[in-house]
PDB file of C-alpha atoms in Angstrom:
ATOM      1  CA  MET A   1     147.232  80.917-172.372  1.00  0.00           C
ATOM      2  CA  ASN A   2     149.981  81.903-169.899  1.00  0.00           C
ATOM      3  CA  THR A   3     151.220  85.028-171.492  1.00  0.00           C
ATOM      4  CA  ARG A   4     150.918  88.200-169.513  1.00  0.00           C
ATOM      5  CA  LEU A   5     150.467  91.370-171.288  1.00  0.00           C
ATOM      6  CA  PRO A   6     151.712  94.673-169.961  1.00  0.00           C
ATOM      7  CA  VAL A   7     148.975  97.228-168.942  1.00  0.00           C
ATOM      8  CA  ASP A   8     148.252  99.721-171.679  1.00  0.00           C
ATOM      9  CA  GLY A   9     146.038 102.588-171.845  1.00  0.00           C
ATOM     10  CA  ARG A  10     143.284 100.479-173.312  1.00  0.00           C
ATOM     11  CA  ALA A  11     143.368  98.266-170.258  1.00  0.00           C
ATOM     12  CA  ILE A  12     143.235 101.212-167.882  1.00  0.00           C
ATOM     13  CA  GLY A  13     140.433 102.961-169.663  1.00  0.00           C
ATOM     14  CA  LEU A  14     138.349  99.577-169.638  1.00  0.00           C
ATOM     15  CA  MET A  15     139.022  99.269-165.949  1.00  0.00           C
ATOM     16  CA  MET A  16     138.084 102.845-165.247  1.00  0.00           C
ATOM     17  CA  LEU A  17     134.735 102.406-167.154  1.00  0.00           C
ATOM     18  CA  LEU A  18     134.085  99.246-165.396  1.00  0.00           C
ATOM     19  CA  CYS A  19     134.676 100.676-161.926  1.00  0.00           C
ATOM     20  CA  MET A  20     132.653 103.728-162.804  1.00  0.00           C
ATOM     21  CA  THR A  21     129.780 101.521-163.944  1.00  0.00           C
ATOM     22  CA  TRP A  22     129.829  99.482-160.942  1.00  0.00           C
ATOM     23  CA  GLY A  23     130.319 102.645-158.476  1.00  0.00           C
ATOM     24  CA  MET A  24     127.069 103.964-160.130  1.00  0.00           C
ATOM     25  CA  GLN A  25     124.969 100.732-158.687  1.00  0.00           C
ATOM     26  CA  GLN A  26     124.819 102.343-155.241  1.00  0.00           C
ATOM     27  CA  VAL A  27     123.975 105.835-156.402  1.00  0.00           C
ATOM     28  CA  SER A  28     121.187 104.722-158.895  1.00  0.00           C
ATOM     29  CA  ILE A  29     119.686 102.349-156.052  1.00  0.00           C
ATOM     30  CA  LYS A  30     119.679 105.305-153.413  1.00  0.00           C
ATOM     31  CA  LEU A  31     117.991 107.611-155.985  1.00  0.00           C
ATOM     32  CA  ALA A  32     115.269 105.170-156.760  1.00  0.00           C
ATOM     33  CA  ALA A  33     114.896 104.101-153.011  1.00  0.00           C
ATOM     34  CA  ASP A  34     111.927 106.262-152.420  1.00  0.00           C
ATOM     35  CA  ASP A  35     109.986 104.621-155.095  1.00  0.00           C
ATOM     36  CA  MET A  36     111.171 101.160-154.795  1.00  0.00           C
ATOM     37  CA  ALA A  37     113.019  99.382-151.823  1.00  0.00           C
ATOM     38  CA  ALA A  38     116.777  98.892-152.537  1.00  0.00           C
ATOM     39  CA  VAL A  39     116.662  95.272-151.768  1.00  0.00           C
ATOM     40  CA  LEU A  40     113.698  94.723-154.210  1.00  0.00           C
ATOM     41  CA  GLN A  41     115.843  96.712-156.876  1.00  0.00           C
ATOM     42  CA  ILE A  42     118.716  94.439-156.360  1.00  0.00           C
ATOM     43  CA  CYS A  43     116.671  91.351-156.498  1.00  0.00           C
ATOM     44  CA  LEU A  44     114.963  92.390-159.689  1.00  0.00           C
ATOM     45  CA  ARG A  45     118.322  93.110-161.316  1.00  0.00           C
ATOM     46  CA  SER A  46     119.795  89.789-160.166  1.00  0.00           C
ATOM     47  CA  GLY A  47     116.752  87.882-161.388  1.00  0.00           C
ATOM     48  CA  ILE A  48     116.822  89.455-164.726  1.00  0.00           C
ATOM     49  CA  ALA A  49     120.528  88.872-165.115  1.00  0.00           C
ATOM     50  CA  ALA A  50     120.033  85.102-163.995  1.00  0.00           C
ATOM     51  CA  VAL A  51     117.232  84.682-166.781  1.00  0.00           C
ATOM     52  CA  LEU A  52     119.537  86.467-169.277  1.00  0.00           C
ATOM     53  CA  LEU A  53     122.543  84.239-168.296  1.00  0.00           C
ATOM     54  CA  GLY A  54     120.203  81.105-168.421  1.00  0.00           C
ATOM     55  CA  LEU A  55     118.995  82.084-172.058  1.00  0.00           C
ATOM     56  CA  PHE A  56     122.641  82.671-173.155  1.00  0.00           C
ATOM     57  CA  MET A  57     123.757  79.309-171.671  1.00  0.00           C
ATOM     58  CA  LEU A  58     120.904  77.713-173.748  1.00  0.00           C
ATOM     59  CA  TRP A  59     121.648  79.441-176.876  1.00  0.00           C
ATOM     60  CA  ARG A  60     125.428  78.265-176.621  1.00  0.00           C
ATOM     61  CA  LYS A  61     124.210  74.792-175.692  1.00  0.00           C
ATOM     62  CA  GLU A  62     126.238  74.866-172.479  1.00  0.00           C
ATOM     63  CA  GLN A  63     126.074  71.922-170.082  1.00  0.00           C
ATOM     64  CA  MET A  64     125.423  72.307-166.400  1.00  0.00           C
ATOM     65  CA  ASN A  65     127.094  69.580-164.240  1.00  0.00           C
ATOM     66  CA  ILE A  66     126.170  70.586-160.682  1.00  0.00           C
ATOM     67  CA  ALA A  67     127.322  67.163-159.187  1.00  0.00           C
ATOM     68  CA  ASP A  68     130.680  68.361-158.217  1.00  0.00           C
ATOM     69  CA  THR A  69     130.017  71.975-157.737  1.00  0.00           C
ATOM     70  CA  TRP A  70     126.694  72.351-155.739  1.00  0.00           C
ATOM     71  CA  LYS A  71     128.279  72.852-152.100  1.00  0.00           C
ATOM     72  CA  PRO A  72     130.791  75.579-153.484  1.00  0.00           C
ATOM     73  CA  GLY A  73     128.120  77.055-155.549  1.00  0.00           C
ATOM     74  CA  LEU A  74     125.580  76.921-152.730  1.00  0.00           C
ATOM     75  CA  LEU A  75     128.100  78.868-150.368  1.00  0.00           C
ATOM     76  CA  ALA A  76     129.081  81.327-153.138  1.00  0.00           C
ATOM     77  CA  GLY A  77     125.508  82.131-153.720  1.00  0.00           C
ATOM     78  CA  PHE A  78     124.670  82.489-150.117  1.00  0.00           C
ATOM     79  CA  LEU A  79     127.577  84.803-149.638  1.00  0.00           C
ATOM     80  CA  PHE A  80     126.853  86.972-152.824  1.00  0.00           C
ATOM     81  CA  SER A  81     123.133  87.344-151.925  1.00  0.00           C
ATOM     82  CA  SER A  82     124.120  88.165-148.554  1.00  0.00           C
ATOM     83  CA  GLU A  83     126.362  90.912-150.031  1.00  0.00           C
ATOM     84  CA  PHE A  84     123.461  92.226-152.123  1.00  0.00           C
ATOM     85  CA  PHE A  85     120.876  92.139-149.113  1.00  0.00           C
ATOM     86  CA  LEU A  86     123.449  94.080-146.837  1.00  0.00           C
ATOM     87  CA  VAL A  87     124.087  96.730-149.519  1.00  0.00           C
ATOM     88  CA  GLY A  88     120.391  97.185-150.006  1.00  0.00           C
ATOM     89  CA  GLU A  89     119.747  97.468-146.125  1.00  0.00           C
ATOM     90  CA  GLY A  90     123.036  99.685-145.746  1.00  0.00           C
ATOM     91  CA  LEU A  91     121.646 102.214-148.121  1.00  0.00           C
ATOM     92  CA  ARG A  92     118.652 102.813-146.022  1.00  0.00           C
ATOM     93  CA  TYR A  93     120.958 104.204-143.297  1.00  0.00           C
ATOM     94  CA  THR A  94     123.919 105.665-144.841  1.00  0.00           C
ATOM     95  CA  THR A  95     125.092 107.273-148.077  1.00  0.00           C
ATOM     96  CA  ALA A  96     125.926 105.597-151.468  1.00  0.00           C
ATOM     97  CA  SER A  97     129.587 106.777-151.157  1.00  0.00           C
ATOM     98  CA  HIS A  98     130.028 105.203-147.873  1.00  0.00           C
ATOM     99  CA  ILE A  99     128.644 101.947-149.038  1.00  0.00           C
ATOM    100  CA  SER A 100     130.903 101.981-151.897  1.00  0.00           C
ATOM    101  CA  VAL A 101     133.928 102.622-149.817  1.00  0.00           C
ATOM    102  CA  PHE A 102     132.889  99.922-147.477  1.00  0.00           C
ATOM    103  CA  LEU A 103     132.051  97.366-149.939  1.00  0.00           C
ATOM    104  CA  TYR A 104     135.273  97.723-151.696  1.00  0.00           C
ATOM    105  CA  SER A 105     137.074  96.515-148.647  1.00  0.00           C
ATOM    106  CA  ALA A 106     136.472  93.115-150.171  1.00  0.00           C
ATOM    107  CA  PRO A 107     139.957  92.878-151.624  1.00  0.00           C
ATOM    108  CA  VAL A 108     141.516  93.164-148.033  1.00  0.00           C
ATOM    109  CA  PHE A 109     138.965  90.072-146.847  1.00  0.00           C
ATOM    110  CA  ALA A 110     139.832  88.087-149.958  1.00  0.00           C
ATOM    111  CA  ALA A 111     143.544  88.554-149.275  1.00  0.00           C
ATOM    112  CA  LEU A 112     143.362  87.506-145.712  1.00  0.00           C
ATOM    113  CA  GLY A 113     141.137  84.588-146.639  1.00  0.00           C
ATOM    114  CA  LEU A 114     143.536  83.402-149.241  1.00  0.00           C
ATOM    115  CA  HIS A 115     146.460  83.714-146.676  1.00  0.00           C
ATOM    116  CA  ILE A 116     144.514  81.517-144.296  1.00  0.00           C
ATOM    117  CA  LYS A 117     143.298  78.899-146.785  1.00  0.00           C
ATOM    118  CA  LEU A 118     146.118  78.489-149.465  1.00  0.00           C
ATOM    119  CA  PRO A 119     149.735  78.116-148.487  1.00  0.00           C
ATOM    120  CA  VAL A 120     150.905  79.385-151.942  1.00  0.00           C
ATOM    121  CA  GLU A 121     149.115  82.788-151.024  1.00  0.00           C
ATOM    122  CA  ARG A 122     150.878  83.716-147.822  1.00  0.00           C
ATOM    123  CA  LEU A 123     151.195  87.498-147.443  1.00  0.00           C
ATOM    124  CA  SER A 124     154.653  89.110-147.299  1.00  0.00           C
ATOM    125  CA  LEU A 125     155.662  91.911-144.829  1.00  0.00           C
ATOM    126  CA  LEU A 126     154.884  94.444-147.485  1.00  0.00           C
ATOM    127  CA  GLN A 127     151.534  92.981-148.243  1.00  0.00           C
ATOM    128  CA  TRP A 128     150.854  92.846-144.633  1.00  0.00           C
ATOM    129  CA  THR A 129     151.642  96.526-144.431  1.00  0.00           C
ATOM    130  CA  GLY A 130     149.141  97.271-147.151  1.00  0.00           C
ATOM    131  CA  ILE A 131     146.376  95.188-145.318  1.00  0.00           C
ATOM    132  CA  LEU A 132     146.966  97.110-142.119  1.00  0.00           C
ATOM    133  CA  LEU A 133     147.039 100.421-144.006  1.00  0.00           C
ATOM    134  CA  ALA A 134     143.728  99.508-145.637  1.00  0.00           C
ATOM    135  CA  PHE A 135     142.131  98.552-142.135  1.00  0.00           C
ATOM    136  CA  SER A 136     143.452 101.906-140.746  1.00  0.00           C
ATOM    137  CA  GLY A 137     141.523 103.657-143.417  1.00  0.00           C
ATOM    138  CA  ILE A 138     138.436 101.783-142.478  1.00  0.00           C
ATOM    139  CA  ALA A 139     139.026 102.352-138.593  1.00  0.00           C
ATOM    140  CA  VAL A 140     139.554 106.045-139.285  1.00  0.00           C
ATOM    141  CA  THR A 141     136.055 106.413-140.885  1.00  0.00           C
ATOM    142  CA  PHE A 142     134.501 104.854-138.009  1.00  0.00           C
ATOM    143  CA  LEU A 143     136.633 106.593-135.220  1.00  0.00           C
ATOM    144  CA  GLY A 144     136.716 109.741-136.916  1.00  0.00           C
ATOM    145  CA  ARG A 145     133.038 110.608-136.112  1.00  0.00           C
ATOM    146  CA  GLU A 146     131.560 112.342-133.207  1.00  0.00           C
ATOM    147  CA  THR A 147     129.895 110.223-130.685  1.00  0.00           C
ATOM    148  CA  ALA A 148     126.631 108.749-132.094  1.00  0.00           C
ATOM    149  CA  THR A 149     124.183 110.589-129.878  1.00  0.00           C
ATOM    150  CA  ASP A 150     121.901 111.841-132.619  1.00  0.00           C
ATOM    151  CA  THR A 151     119.781 109.336-134.582  1.00  0.00           C
ATOM    152  CA  ALA A 152     121.420 110.422-138.113  1.00  0.00           C
ATOM    153  CA  THR A 153     124.941 109.543-136.910  1.00  0.00           C
ATOM    154  CA  ALA A 154     123.910 106.313-135.351  1.00  0.00           C
ATOM    155  CA  ASP A 155     122.037 105.325-138.482  1.00  0.00           C
ATOM    156  CA  MET A 156     124.906 106.016-140.603  1.00  0.00           C
ATOM    157  CA  ILE A 157     127.088 103.940-138.358  1.00  0.00           C
ATOM    158  CA  ILE A 158     124.744 101.051-139.032  1.00  0.00           C
ATOM    159  CA  GLY A 159     124.646 101.526-142.482  1.00  0.00           C
ATOM    160  CA  ASP A 160     128.479 101.693-142.664  1.00  0.00           C
ATOM    161  CA  MET A 161     128.678  98.375-140.706  1.00  0.00           C
ATOM    162  CA  TYR A 162     126.131  96.789-143.460  1.00  0.00           C
ATOM    163  CA  GLY A 163     128.531  98.108-145.947  1.00  0.00           C
ATOM    164  CA  LEU A 164     131.620  96.541-144.203  1.00  0.00           C
ATOM    165  CA  MET A 165     129.811  93.222-143.721  1.00  0.00           C
ATOM    166  CA  ALA A 166     128.975  93.279-147.467  1.00  0.00           C
ATOM    167  CA  GLY A 167     132.542  93.638-148.319  1.00  0.00           C
ATOM    168  CA  PHE A 168     133.306  90.820-146.152  1.00  0.00           C
ATOM    169  CA  CYS A 169     130.607  88.554-147.797  1.00  0.00           C
ATOM    170  CA  TRP A 170     131.978  89.634-151.192  1.00  0.00           C
ATOM    171  CA  GLY A 171     135.572  88.930-150.257  1.00  0.00           C
TER     172      GLY A 171
END
């Protein structure tokens, strides 16, 4: 199916709902962090999701042929688990809003990776301008702070770096 449909109100509404749901992840983890470590929360969520996905695949009688896909699957799994670990650790040091902003730098890293890896995905001048603008926003969030002399500011910078590295792993 190669038919592209125009973006309508339903598509926009569903995307907004999806983004709000994903955005609440960091807030929920941060709220429960006093009772359960953020990384443990993420591990439990991912483990439950893996079990449910496995059960769904069994129910649908899906075949798993890992002979051709185990290497890229292992790499994707490592990067994805690294992203979750970095989010969990970053939430120990910075706010959920900062983690969300830095985590969603992933499309920038994905665009750069595709530009390097696939000749058909070369970035145009306008796209490079967008990438530079996005990175400028990231730089402003780091450079716009006062000198990290107190522990709270230094911790926030550490947490923000974890968030940016999580975005890199996800991208």
